[in-house]
mmCIF file of C-alpha atoms in Angstrom:
data_model
loop_
_atom_site.group_PDB
_atom_site.id
_atom_site.type_symbol
_atom_site.label_atom_id
_atom_site.label_comp_id
_atom_site.label_asym_id
_atom_site.label_seq_id
_atom_site.Cartn_x
_atom_site.Cartn_y
_atom_site.Cartn_z
ATOM 1 C CA MET Y 1 116.753 123.781 120.021
ATOM 2 C CA THR Y 2 113.065 122.810 119.896
ATOM 3 C CA ILE Y 3 111.495 119.496 119.051
ATOM 4 C CA ASP Y 4 110.829 120.837 115.555
ATOM 5 C CA ASP Y 5 114.531 121.198 114.855
ATOM 6 C CA MET Y 6 115.522 117.620 115.528
ATOM 7 C CA THR Y 7 114.566 114.083 114.772
ATOM 8 C CA VAL Y 8 113.268 111.868 117.532
ATOM 9 C CA ARG Y 9 115.890 109.641 119.130
ATOM 10 C CA GLN Y 10 114.769 106.542 120.968
ATOM 11 C CA GLN Y 11 116.230 104.292 123.662
ATOM 12 C CA PRO Y 12 113.926 101.291 123.241
ATOM 13 C CA ASP Y 13 114.915 99.545 126.467
ATOM 14 C CA THR Y 14 113.660 102.393 128.643
ATOM 15 C CA LEU Y 15 110.682 103.684 126.698
ATOM 16 C CA PRO Y 16 107.242 103.525 128.331
ATOM 17 C CA SER Y 17 104.301 101.892 126.621
ATOM 18 C CA PRO Y 18 102.339 104.249 124.333
ATOM 19 C CA TRP Y 19 99.208 103.326 126.309
ATOM 20 C CA ARG Y 20 100.596 105.260 129.280
ATOM 21 C CA SER Y 21 100.253 108.453 127.246
ATOM 22 C CA GLY Y 22 96.791 109.976 127.358
ATOM 23 C CA ARG Y 23 97.578 111.864 124.168
ATOM 24 C CA PHE Y 24 98.367 108.620 122.354
ATOM 25 C CA ARG Y 25 95.101 107.093 123.571
ATOM 26 C CA LEU Y 26 93.262 110.072 122.087
ATOM 27 C CA LEU Y 27 95.113 109.660 118.785
ATOM 28 C CA PHE Y 28 94.466 105.912 118.770
ATOM 29 C CA THR Y 29 90.736 106.443 119.351
ATOM 30 C CA ALA Y 30 90.543 109.116 116.669
ATOM 31 C CA ARG Y 31 92.520 107.090 114.162
ATOM 32 C CA SER Y 32 90.486 103.939 114.818
ATOM 33 C CA ALA Y 33 87.239 105.828 114.236
ATOM 34 C CA SER Y 34 88.581 107.367 111.027
ATOM 35 C CA LEU Y 35 89.772 103.990 109.744
ATOM 36 C CA LEU Y 36 86.415 102.415 110.556
ATOM 37 C CA ALA Y 37 84.721 105.129 108.498
ATOM 38 C CA ASP Y 38 87.117 104.496 105.604
ATOM 39 C CA GLY Y 39 86.428 100.760 105.839
ATOM 40 C CA MET Y 40 82.678 101.351 105.652
ATOM 41 C CA LEU Y 41 82.845 103.908 102.877
ATOM 42 C CA MET Y 42 83.566 101.623 99.912
ATOM 43 C CA VAL Y 43 80.679 99.245 100.658
ATOM 44 C CA SER Y 44 78.250 102.075 101.370
ATOM 45 C CA LEU Y 45 79.318 104.042 98.291
ATOM 46 C CA THR Y 46 79.048 101.031 95.986
ATOM 47 C CA THR Y 47 75.599 100.206 97.337
ATOM 48 C CA ALA Y 48 74.438 103.813 96.999
ATOM 49 C CA VAL Y 49 75.607 104.200 93.396
ATOM 50 C CA LEU Y 50 74.185 100.854 92.285
ATOM 51 C CA GLY Y 51 70.956 101.481 94.184
ATOM 52 C CA THR Y 52 70.390 104.749 92.380
ATOM 53 C CA GLY Y 53 70.741 103.010 89.016
ATOM 54 C CA HIS Y 54 74.124 104.305 87.897
ATOM 55 C CA GLY Y 55 75.698 100.870 87.439
ATOM 56 C CA ALA Y 56 79.259 99.649 87.743
ATOM 57 C CA GLY Y 57 80.512 102.527 85.597
ATOM 58 C CA GLY Y 58 79.030 104.972 88.082
ATOM 59 C CA VAL Y 59 80.879 103.212 90.912
ATOM 60 C CA GLY Y 60 84.124 103.672 89.011
ATOM 61 C CA TYR Y 61 83.435 107.367 88.451
ATOM 62 C CA ALA Y 62 82.585 107.891 92.127
ATOM 63 C CA LEU Y 63 85.748 106.134 93.297
ATOM 64 C CA ALA Y 64 87.824 108.141 90.826
ATOM 65 C CA ALA Y 65 86.220 111.364 92.065
ATOM 66 C CA TRP Y 66 87.254 110.411 95.609
ATOM 67 C CA MET Y 67 90.824 109.338 94.849
ATOM 68 C CA ALA Y 68 91.850 111.996 92.315
ATOM 69 C CA PRO Y 69 91.872 114.880 94.844
ATOM 70 C CA ILE Y 70 93.948 112.765 97.239
ATOM 71 C CA VAL Y 71 96.661 112.275 94.629
ATOM 72 C CA LEU Y 72 96.519 115.897 93.431
ATOM 73 C CA LEU Y 73 96.323 117.658 96.798
ATOM 74 C CA VAL Y 74 98.242 115.502 99.276
ATOM 75 C CA LEU Y 75 101.471 117.484 98.775
ATOM 76 C CA PHE Y 76 99.673 120.702 99.688
ATOM 77 C CA GLY Y 77 98.195 118.869 102.663
ATOM 78 C CA GLY Y 78 101.708 118.263 103.942
ATOM 79 C CA VAL Y 79 102.655 121.917 103.482
ATOM 80 C CA LEU Y 80 99.541 123.142 105.291
ATOM 81 C CA ALA Y 81 100.026 120.627 108.110
ATOM 82 C CA ASP Y 82 103.510 122.008 108.774
ATOM 83 C CA ARG Y 83 102.155 125.559 108.476
ATOM 84 C CA PHE Y 84 99.047 125.346 110.654
ATOM 85 C CA THR Y 85 100.035 122.207 112.664
ATOM 86 C CA PRO Y 86 98.813 118.701 111.828
ATOM 87 C CA GLN Y 87 96.125 118.722 114.521
ATOM 88 C CA VAL Y 88 94.348 121.738 113.034
ATOM 89 C CA MET Y 89 94.370 120.269 109.530
ATOM 90 C CA MET Y 90 93.236 116.828 110.683
ATOM 91 C CA VAL Y 91 90.353 118.147 112.779
ATOM 92 C CA GLY Y 92 89.262 120.397 109.917
ATOM 93 C CA ALA Y 93 89.452 117.476 107.482
ATOM 94 C CA ASP Y 94 87.315 115.305 109.761
ATOM 95 C CA VAL Y 95 84.692 118.039 110.042
ATOM 96 C CA VAL Y 96 84.546 118.428 106.254
ATOM 97 C CA ARG Y 97 84.261 114.670 105.749
ATOM 98 C CA MET Y 98 81.535 114.455 108.394
ATOM 99 C CA LEU Y 99 79.512 117.181 106.677
ATOM 100 C CA ALA Y 100 79.977 115.597 103.249
ATOM 101 C CA MET Y 101 78.691 112.247 104.544
ATOM 102 C CA LEU Y 102 75.699 113.892 106.262
ATOM 103 C CA VAL Y 103 74.739 115.731 103.078
ATOM 104 C CA LEU Y 104 75.028 112.506 101.078
ATOM 105 C CA ALA Y 105 72.888 110.670 103.638
ATOM 106 C CA ALA Y 106 70.254 113.399 103.405
ATOM 107 C CA LEU Y 107 70.242 113.288 99.602
ATOM 108 C CA LEU Y 108 69.832 109.509 99.637
ATOM 109 C CA ALA Y 109 67.043 109.667 102.212
ATOM 110 C CA PHE Y 110 64.990 112.574 100.914
ATOM 111 C CA SER Y 111 65.636 113.025 97.179
ATOM 112 C CA ASP Y 112 66.583 111.338 93.929
ATOM 113 C CA VAL Y 113 70.335 111.745 94.121
ATOM 114 C CA ARG Y 114 72.244 112.377 90.892
ATOM 115 C CA LEU Y 115 75.612 110.837 90.068
ATOM 116 C CA TRP Y 116 77.259 114.247 89.809
ATOM 117 C CA GLN Y 117 76.129 115.023 93.347
ATOM 118 C CA ILE Y 118 77.689 111.829 94.658
ATOM 119 C CA MET Y 119 80.889 112.562 92.742
ATOM 120 C CA ALA Y 120 81.064 116.130 94.034
ATOM 121 C CA LEU Y 121 80.659 115.035 97.654
ATOM 122 C CA MET Y 122 83.202 112.238 97.221
ATOM 123 C CA ALA Y 123 85.637 114.705 95.660
ATOM 124 C CA LEU Y 124 85.171 116.971 98.685
ATOM 125 C CA SER Y 125 85.788 114.022 101.003
ATOM 126 C CA GLY Y 126 88.880 113.045 99.011
ATOM 127 C CA ALA Y 127 90.268 116.587 99.237
ATOM 128 C CA ALA Y 128 89.751 116.498 103.007
ATOM 129 C CA THR Y 129 91.529 113.143 103.189
ATOM 130 C CA ALA Y 130 94.489 114.725 101.385
ATOM 131 C CA MET Y 131 94.607 117.346 104.146
ATOM 132 C CA PHE Y 132 94.312 114.683 106.872
ATOM 133 C CA GLN Y 133 96.840 112.038 105.906
ATOM 134 C CA PRO Y 134 100.246 113.813 105.904
ATOM 135 C CA GLY Y 135 99.860 115.166 109.429
ATOM 136 C CA LEU Y 136 99.520 111.733 110.988
ATOM 137 C CA ALA Y 137 103.233 111.006 110.633
ATOM 138 C CA SER Y 138 104.284 114.094 112.577
ATOM 139 C CA ILE Y 139 101.743 113.619 115.372
ATOM 140 C CA VAL Y 140 102.859 110.106 116.324
ATOM 141 C CA PRO Y 141 106.373 111.088 117.556
ATOM 142 C CA GLN Y 142 104.839 113.823 119.717
ATOM 143 C CA VAL Y 143 102.291 111.644 121.525
ATOM 144 C CA ALA Y 144 104.368 108.481 122.105
ATOM 145 C CA GLU Y 145 107.992 108.024 123.098
ATOM 146 C CA ASP Y 146 108.094 104.478 121.752
ATOM 147 C CA ILE Y 147 107.413 105.294 118.109
ATOM 148 C CA GLN Y 148 107.671 101.718 116.866
ATOM 149 C CA ARG Y 149 105.115 100.320 119.313
ATOM 150 C CA ALA Y 150 102.812 103.246 118.600
ATOM 151 C CA ASN Y 151 102.966 102.556 114.860
ATOM 152 C CA ALA Y 152 102.400 98.857 115.496
ATOM 153 C CA LEU Y 153 99.284 99.610 117.546
ATOM 154 C CA LEU Y 154 97.982 101.907 114.820
ATOM 155 C CA ARG Y 155 98.651 99.194 112.224
ATOM 156 C CA ILE Y 156 96.667 96.680 114.299
ATOM 157 C CA SER Y 157 93.838 99.193 114.569
ATOM 158 C CA GLU Y 158 93.904 99.593 110.796
ATOM 159 C CA ALA Y 159 93.659 95.836 110.304
ATOM 160 C CA ILE Y 160 90.726 95.506 112.691
ATOM 161 C CA ALA Y 161 88.916 98.436 111.082
ATOM 162 C CA THR Y 162 89.508 96.928 107.640
ATOM 163 C CA LEU Y 163 87.904 93.706 108.844
ATOM 164 C CA LEU Y 164 84.984 95.294 110.701
ATOM 165 C CA GLY Y 165 84.209 98.282 108.480
ATOM 166 C CA PRO Y 166 82.841 96.487 105.397
ATOM 167 C CA GLY Y 167 80.868 94.051 107.561
ATOM 168 C CA LEU Y 168 79.297 96.836 109.586
ATOM 169 C CA ALA Y 169 78.376 98.736 106.430
ATOM 170 C CA GLY Y 170 76.897 95.568 104.960
ATOM 171 C CA LEU Y 171 74.751 94.999 108.037
ATOM 172 C CA LEU Y 172 73.514 98.588 108.056
ATOM 173 C CA VAL Y 173 72.636 98.413 104.358
ATOM 174 C CA ALA Y 174 70.975 95.009 104.664
ATOM 175 C CA TYR Y 175 68.906 95.667 107.784
ATOM 176 C CA GLY Y 176 68.502 99.434 107.544
ATOM 177 C CA ASP Y 177 69.193 101.639 104.552
ATOM 178 C CA VAL Y 178 72.201 103.064 102.797
ATOM 179 C CA ALA Y 179 71.483 106.580 104.111
ATOM 180 C CA GLY Y 180 71.822 105.233 107.642
ATOM 181 C CA SER Y 181 75.234 103.765 106.842
ATOM 182 C CA PHE Y 182 76.484 107.175 105.698
ATOM 183 C CA THR Y 183 75.139 108.679 108.917
ATOM 184 C CA VAL Y 184 77.225 106.200 110.909
ATOM 185 C CA ILE Y 185 80.262 107.061 108.779
ATOM 186 C CA ALA Y 186 79.685 110.744 109.570
ATOM 187 C CA ALA Y 187 79.482 109.878 113.283
ATOM 188 C CA ALA Y 188 82.813 108.036 113.053
ATOM 189 C CA PHE Y 189 84.468 111.098 111.511
ATOM 190 C CA ALA Y 190 82.947 113.192 114.318
ATOM 191 C CA VAL Y 191 84.510 110.862 116.912
ATOM 192 C CA SER Y 192 87.842 111.250 115.127
ATOM 193 C CA ALA Y 193 87.590 115.043 115.262
ATOM 194 C CA LEU Y 194 86.665 114.978 118.955
ATOM 195 C CA GLY Y 195 89.621 112.713 119.722
ATOM 196 C CA LEU Y 196 92.069 114.974 117.897
ATOM 197 C CA ALA Y 197 90.694 118.267 119.221
ATOM 198 C CA PRO Y 198 92.444 118.097 122.653
ATOM 199 C CA LEU Y 199 95.834 117.606 120.950
ATOM 200 C CA ARG Y 200 96.087 121.313 120.102
ATOM 201 C CA SER Y 201 98.728 121.575 122.841
ATOM 202 C CA LEU Y 202 101.113 119.898 120.394
ATOM 203 C CA SER Y 203 101.154 123.070 118.290
ATOM 204 C CA THR Y 204 104.657 124.500 117.946
ATOM 205 C CA ALA Y 205 105.990 127.560 116.156
ATOM 206 C CA ARG Y 206 107.552 126.948 112.767
ATOM 207 C CA LYS Y 207 110.578 129.025 111.895
ATOM 208 C CA ASP Y 208 109.577 129.079 108.192
ATOM 209 C CA ALA Y 209 105.898 129.813 108.858
ATOM 210 C CA ASP Y 210 105.897 132.989 106.777
ATOM 211 C CA GLU Y 211 107.419 131.466 103.652
ATOM 212 C CA PRO Y 212 105.211 131.147 100.536
ATOM 213 C CA MET Y 213 103.554 127.789 99.984
ATOM 214 C CA LEU Y 214 105.637 126.937 96.916
ATOM 215 C CA ARG Y 215 108.823 127.681 98.851
ATOM 216 C CA ARG Y 216 107.694 125.401 101.660
ATOM 217 C CA LEU Y 217 106.777 122.739 99.128
ATOM 218 C CA ALA Y 218 110.269 123.036 97.634
ATOM 219 C CA THR Y 219 111.809 122.699 101.092
ATOM 220 C CA GLY Y 220 109.916 119.461 101.603
ATOM 221 C CA TRP Y 221 111.163 118.192 98.244
ATOM 222 C CA GLN Y 222 114.748 119.067 99.139
ATOM 223 C CA GLU Y 223 114.425 117.163 102.413
ATOM 224 C CA PHE Y 224 112.915 114.229 100.520
ATOM 225 C CA ARG Y 225 115.487 113.978 97.742
ATOM 226 C CA SER Y 226 118.462 114.528 100.073
ATOM 227 C CA ARG Y 227 117.927 111.092 101.627
ATOM 228 C CA ALA Y 228 118.769 108.236 99.275
ATOM 229 C CA TRP Y 229 117.072 105.648 101.472
ATOM 230 C CA LEU Y 230 113.835 107.644 101.348
ATOM 231 C CA TRP Y 231 113.518 108.340 97.637
ATOM 232 C CA GLY Y 232 115.032 104.962 96.824
ATOM 233 C CA VAL Y 233 112.237 103.149 98.648
ATOM 234 C CA ILE Y 234 109.516 105.364 97.146
ATOM 235 C CA ALA Y 235 110.899 104.901 93.621
ATOM 236 C CA VAL Y 236 110.697 101.132 94.039
ATOM 237 C CA TRP Y 237 107.316 101.439 95.732
ATOM 238 C CA ALA Y 238 105.861 103.387 92.813
ATOM 239 C CA VAL Y 239 106.795 100.591 90.394
ATOM 240 C CA TYR Y 240 105.504 98.082 92.936
ATOM 241 C CA GLY Y 241 102.157 99.867 92.976
ATOM 242 C CA LEU Y 242 101.932 99.681 89.197
ATOM 243 C CA PHE Y 243 102.817 96.006 88.766
ATOM 244 C CA VAL Y 244 101.843 94.412 92.085
ATOM 245 C CA PHE Y 245 99.345 96.413 94.150
ATOM 246 C CA GLY Y 246 97.455 97.552 91.051
ATOM 247 C CA PRO Y 247 96.586 94.134 89.549
ATOM 248 C CA ALA Y 248 96.600 92.082 92.786
ATOM 249 C CA LEU Y 249 93.319 93.336 94.257
ATOM 250 C CA PRO Y 250 90.890 93.315 91.300
ATOM 251 C CA LEU Y 251 92.286 90.260 89.503
ATOM 252 C CA GLY Y 252 93.042 88.350 92.688
ATOM 253 C CA ALA Y 253 89.511 88.930 93.990
ATOM 254 C CA ALA Y 254 88.013 87.770 90.688
ATOM 255 C CA LEU Y 255 90.086 84.571 90.487
ATOM 256 C CA LEU Y 256 89.700 83.662 94.164
ATOM 257 C CA THR Y 257 85.937 84.116 93.908
ATOM 258 C CA GLU Y 258 85.902 81.914 90.810
ATOM 259 C CA GLN Y 259 88.048 79.245 92.485
ATOM 260 C CA HIS Y 260 86.597 79.208 96.010
ATOM 261 C CA GLY Y 261 83.268 81.020 95.808
ATOM 262 C CA THR Y 262 82.207 84.275 97.396
ATOM 263 C CA SER Y 263 82.372 82.950 100.955
ATOM 264 C CA GLY Y 264 85.765 81.390 100.290
ATOM 265 C CA TYR Y 265 87.131 84.691 99.055
ATOM 266 C CA GLY Y 266 85.706 86.391 102.130
ATOM 267 C CA TRP Y 267 87.532 83.963 104.418
ATOM 268 C CA ILE Y 268 90.784 84.409 102.511
ATOM 269 C CA ALA Y 269 90.436 88.194 102.796
ATOM 270 C CA SER Y 270 89.818 87.745 106.529
ATOM 271 C CA ALA Y 271 92.956 85.592 106.745
ATOM 272 C CA ASP Y 272 94.887 88.456 105.185
ATOM 273 C CA GLY Y 273 93.453 90.770 107.828
ATOM 274 C CA ALA Y 274 94.412 88.333 110.583
ATOM 275 C CA GLY Y 275 97.941 88.265 109.180
ATOM 276 C CA THR Y 276 98.024 92.053 109.327
ATOM 277 C CA ILE Y 277 97.194 91.907 113.030
ATOM 278 C CA ILE Y 278 99.972 89.341 113.574
ATOM 279 C CA GLY Y 279 102.412 91.556 111.682
ATOM 280 C CA GLY Y 280 101.445 94.495 113.880
ATOM 281 C CA LEU Y 281 102.004 92.415 117.015
ATOM 282 C CA LEU Y 282 105.433 91.377 115.722
ATOM 283 C CA GLY Y 283 106.154 95.034 115.047
ATOM 284 C CA MET Y 284 105.557 95.747 118.733
ATOM 285 C CA ARG Y 285 108.107 93.175 119.878
ATOM 286 C CA VAL Y 286 110.804 92.826 117.217
ATOM 287 C CA ARG Y 287 113.328 95.682 117.093
ATOM 288 C CA PRO Y 288 115.834 94.965 114.298
ATOM 289 C CA ARG Y 289 119.008 97.012 114.038
ATOM 290 C CA ARG Y 290 118.279 97.535 110.337
ATOM 291 C CA PRO Y 291 114.523 98.155 110.261
ATOM 292 C CA LEU Y 292 114.198 98.674 106.507
ATOM 293 C CA VAL Y 293 116.125 95.500 105.770
ATOM 294 C CA ALA Y 294 113.928 93.505 108.147
ATOM 295 C CA GLY Y 295 110.760 95.072 106.765
ATOM 296 C CA ALA Y 296 111.795 94.469 103.154
ATOM 297 C CA CYS Y 297 112.573 90.818 103.898
ATOM 298 C CA ALA Y 298 109.088 90.483 105.398
ATOM 299 C CA MET Y 299 107.619 92.002 102.219
ATOM 300 C CA PHE Y 300 108.869 89.005 100.221
ATOM 301 C CA CYS Y 301 105.871 87.234 101.751
ATOM 302 C CA PHE Y 302 103.510 89.615 99.951
ATOM 303 C CA ALA Y 303 104.512 88.047 96.627
ATOM 304 C CA LEU Y 304 102.364 85.095 97.732
ATOM 305 C CA ASN Y 305 99.266 87.309 97.519
ATOM 306 C CA PRO Y 306 98.977 87.266 93.705
ATOM 307 C CA LEU Y 307 100.713 83.874 93.418
ATOM 308 C CA ALA Y 308 97.979 81.861 95.169
ATOM 309 C CA PRO Y 309 95.162 82.737 92.716
ATOM 310 C CA ALA Y 310 97.565 82.633 89.755
ATOM 311 C CA LEU Y 311 98.443 78.985 90.473
ATOM 312 C CA GLY Y 312 94.992 77.992 91.683
ATOM 313 C CA TRP Y 313 96.120 76.806 95.100
ATOM 314 C CA SER Y 314 93.714 75.018 97.429
ATOM 315 C CA PHE Y 315 91.603 76.979 99.861
ATOM 316 C CA PRO Y 316 93.669 76.143 102.999
ATOM 317 C CA LEU Y 317 96.919 77.020 101.226
ATOM 318 C CA ALA Y 318 95.472 80.230 99.781
ATOM 319 C CA ALA Y 319 94.235 81.250 103.246
ATOM 320 C CA PHE Y 320 97.653 80.503 104.763
ATOM 321 C CA THR Y 321 99.406 82.586 102.111
ATOM 322 C CA GLY Y 322 96.933 85.369 102.922
ATOM 323 C CA VAL Y 323 98.091 85.285 106.537
ATOM 324 C CA LEU Y 324 101.750 85.429 105.476
ATOM 325 C CA ALA Y 325 101.141 88.247 102.983
ATOM 326 C CA GLY Y 326 99.204 90.333 105.500
ATOM 327 C CA CYS Y 327 101.834 89.740 108.172
ATOM 328 C CA GLY Y 328 104.681 90.783 105.881
ATOM 329 C CA PHE Y 329 102.901 93.899 104.672
ATOM 330 C CA ALA Y 330 102.016 95.037 108.209
ATOM 331 C CA PHE Y 331 105.525 94.452 109.556
ATOM 332 C CA TRP Y 332 106.986 96.445 106.673
ATOM 333 C CA GLY Y 333 104.503 99.243 107.369
ATOM 334 C CA VAL Y 334 105.614 99.482 111.009
ATOM 335 C CA MET Y 335 109.321 99.478 110.095
ATOM 336 C CA TRP Y 336 108.825 102.092 107.373
ATOM 337 C CA ALA Y 337 106.693 104.490 109.422
ATOM 338 C CA THR Y 338 109.061 104.224 112.378
ATOM 339 C CA SER Y 339 112.105 104.890 110.190
ATOM 340 C CA VAL Y 340 110.545 107.966 108.584
ATOM 341 C CA GLN Y 341 109.370 109.395 111.904
ATOM 342 C CA SER Y 342 112.734 108.718 113.569
ATOM 343 C CA HIS Y 343 115.001 110.174 110.881
ATOM 344 C CA ILE Y 344 113.091 113.185 109.505
ATOM 345 C CA PRO Y 345 113.030 116.501 111.462
ATOM 346 C CA LEU Y 346 109.579 117.202 112.849
ATOM 347 C CA ALA Y 347 109.527 120.660 111.282
ATOM 348 C CA VAL Y 348 109.296 119.111 107.805
ATOM 349 C CA LEU Y 349 107.901 115.670 108.609
ATOM 350 C CA SER Y 350 104.393 116.354 107.307
ATOM 351 C CA ARG Y 351 105.751 117.630 103.997
ATOM 352 C CA VAL Y 352 108.101 114.691 103.584
ATOM 353 C CA SER Y 353 105.288 112.319 104.520
ATOM 354 C CA ALA Y 354 103.141 113.909 101.805
ATOM 355 C CA TYR Y 355 105.779 113.067 99.189
ATOM 356 C CA ASP Y 356 105.840 109.557 100.613
ATOM 357 C CA VAL Y 357 102.056 109.192 100.302
ATOM 358 C CA ALA Y 358 101.927 110.729 96.823
ATOM 359 C CA GLY Y 359 104.720 108.554 95.463
ATOM 360 C CA SER Y 360 103.229 105.427 96.980
ATOM 361 C CA ILE Y 361 99.648 105.734 95.734
ATOM 362 C CA MET Y 362 99.656 107.785 92.558
ATOM 363 C CA VAL Y 363 100.322 104.885 90.164
ATOM 364 C CA ILE Y 364 98.086 102.293 91.832
ATOM 365 C CA PRO Y 365 94.951 103.511 89.973
ATOM 366 C CA LEU Y 366 96.863 103.193 86.704
ATOM 367 C CA GLY Y 367 97.862 99.649 87.625
ATOM 368 C CA ARG Y 368 94.241 98.775 88.356
ATOM 369 C CA ALA Y 369 93.055 100.386 85.147
ATOM 370 C CA LEU Y 370 95.568 98.394 83.085
ATOM 371 C CA ALA Y 371 94.890 95.130 84.914
ATOM 372 C CA GLY Y 372 91.627 94.446 83.053
ATOM 373 C CA PRO Y 373 92.953 94.904 79.498
ATOM 374 C CA ALA Y 374 96.092 92.930 80.381
ATOM 375 C CA ALA Y 375 93.995 90.080 81.764
ATOM 376 C CA GLU Y 376 91.875 90.016 78.622
ATOM 377 C CA ALA Y 377 94.994 89.915 76.467
ATOM 378 C CA VAL Y 378 97.039 87.222 78.236
ATOM 379 C CA GLY Y 379 94.836 85.885 81.033
ATOM 380 C CA ALA Y 380 94.391 86.976 84.648
ATOM 381 C CA ASP Y 381 96.506 84.104 85.979
ATOM 382 C CA ARG Y 382 99.510 85.136 83.874
ATOM 383 C CA VAL Y 383 99.175 88.785 84.908
ATOM 384 C CA LEU Y 384 99.155 87.777 88.584
ATOM 385 C CA LEU Y 385 102.092 85.429 88.087
ATOM 386 C CA PHE Y 386 103.987 88.344 86.554
ATOM 387 C CA SER Y 387 102.970 90.492 89.549
ATOM 388 C CA SER Y 388 104.357 87.902 91.952
ATOM 389 C CA VAL Y 389 107.694 87.717 90.134
ATOM 390 C CA MET Y 390 107.916 91.509 89.990
ATOM 391 C CA GLY Y 391 107.145 91.672 93.698
ATOM 392 C CA VAL Y 392 110.205 89.557 94.479
ATOM 393 C CA LEU Y 393 112.474 91.390 92.024
ATOM 394 C CA LEU Y 394 111.473 94.854 93.211
ATOM 395 C CA ILE Y 395 112.045 94.083 96.893
ATOM 396 C CA ALA Y 396 115.405 92.564 95.957
ATOM 397 C CA ALA Y 397 116.201 95.784 94.072
ATOM 398 C CA MET Y 398 115.262 97.795 97.158
ATOM 399 C CA LEU Y 399 117.701 95.768 99.243
ATOM 400 C CA CYS Y 400 120.436 96.523 96.712
ATOM 401 C CA VAL Y 401 120.303 100.234 97.611
ATOM 402 C CA PRO Y 402 123.215 100.824 100.046
ATOM 403 C CA ALA Y 403 121.379 103.598 101.892
ATOM 404 C CA VAL Y 404 118.437 101.279 102.562
ATOM 405 C CA ARG Y 405 120.670 98.480 103.844
ATOM 406 C CA GLY Y 406 122.677 100.852 106.004
ATOM 407 C CA LEU Y 407 119.847 102.750 107.718
ATOM 408 C CA GLY Y 408 119.903 102.175 111.475
ATOM 409 C CA ARG Y 409 117.144 102.539 114.025
ATOM 410 C CA THR Y 410 118.051 106.133 114.882
ATOM 411 C CA PRO Y 411 120.034 108.935 113.210
ATOM 412 C CA ASP Y 412 122.912 108.221 115.608
ATOM 413 C CA GLU Y 413 123.322 104.655 114.379
ATOM 414 C CA PRO Y 414 125.178 103.905 111.101
#
């Protein structure tokens, strides 16, 4: 039996630190560079579109052009990752994203860029991201024995990149030019590709490698729907994305800026990032017997995220709730990623992860699109208050699923 035919079983008391694995250090470096590029991209893209005179509507079109291919193609990304190995797909995706950013930088520096050109390059980058994301889940168990600590470290890296990326892009735009910021983004994707390139030794033969793509996609779906804890969480998460994640960011940012000013909102967002780091650190140390239960309980804290602006809380209290919300979300992320990577066979992990990603993100754009009209109809504060209540109810519903409550740390545990 090969590693592709089994799930990864852990003995946490005897597992070495992920840092002792050179392969994990390569993955960590690559992932950190990729996340930094993602963190810079939104600021640089917004500045580029506005600077070329396409207005806020153009920003929306560019963001939609980037996200639509992710939602549409991520399932095929999972199939291809299991077919050609995650490392091959991730390196190829980084190369495509690097080239797209370099072309965009050149257009901004040497010509009058058109909106359709920006949208086309962002669509190409989004398609590459769809090829990149599913493979990450199946690489982690192969480069680190302690899966939970590895996921916690990656979550901390994500938080730091989220904090540093927009600031770095802002500095480059303010003191250089927007073309230079896209060049730095391209360099970050290049670093990611170089970090992942040596991991080709992880490649393993797949027993279903010759099956048609649709058959392999169906196999991933069968693996996904055969686990009640898996589809149960994603079903709740999809509704959560519509009613909580969707409205919380745009309406919360608008109200917090109105209540505490631009700098105040920036500090509250930073507090959320600091909470994410704390949640990642807790994820390294706390090893609950029921990881999904512990993670879901932590996610109750995220209901404070829309509640603070809805009730107009003071700046210190809003910042503190940001820390709690970020901590809860990060701890849940560690518990969820570890559970998926510990219970799903590696041979189908990328495909199952693709269904996870698709189900989690596909309704968030709809939630954001509906947030504005809903706020105009009943008020932004009432929409966010509704989001907070739904956040509590949905996590409670998740905990009512017996398969979620009963999932242990490893497949051997009840």
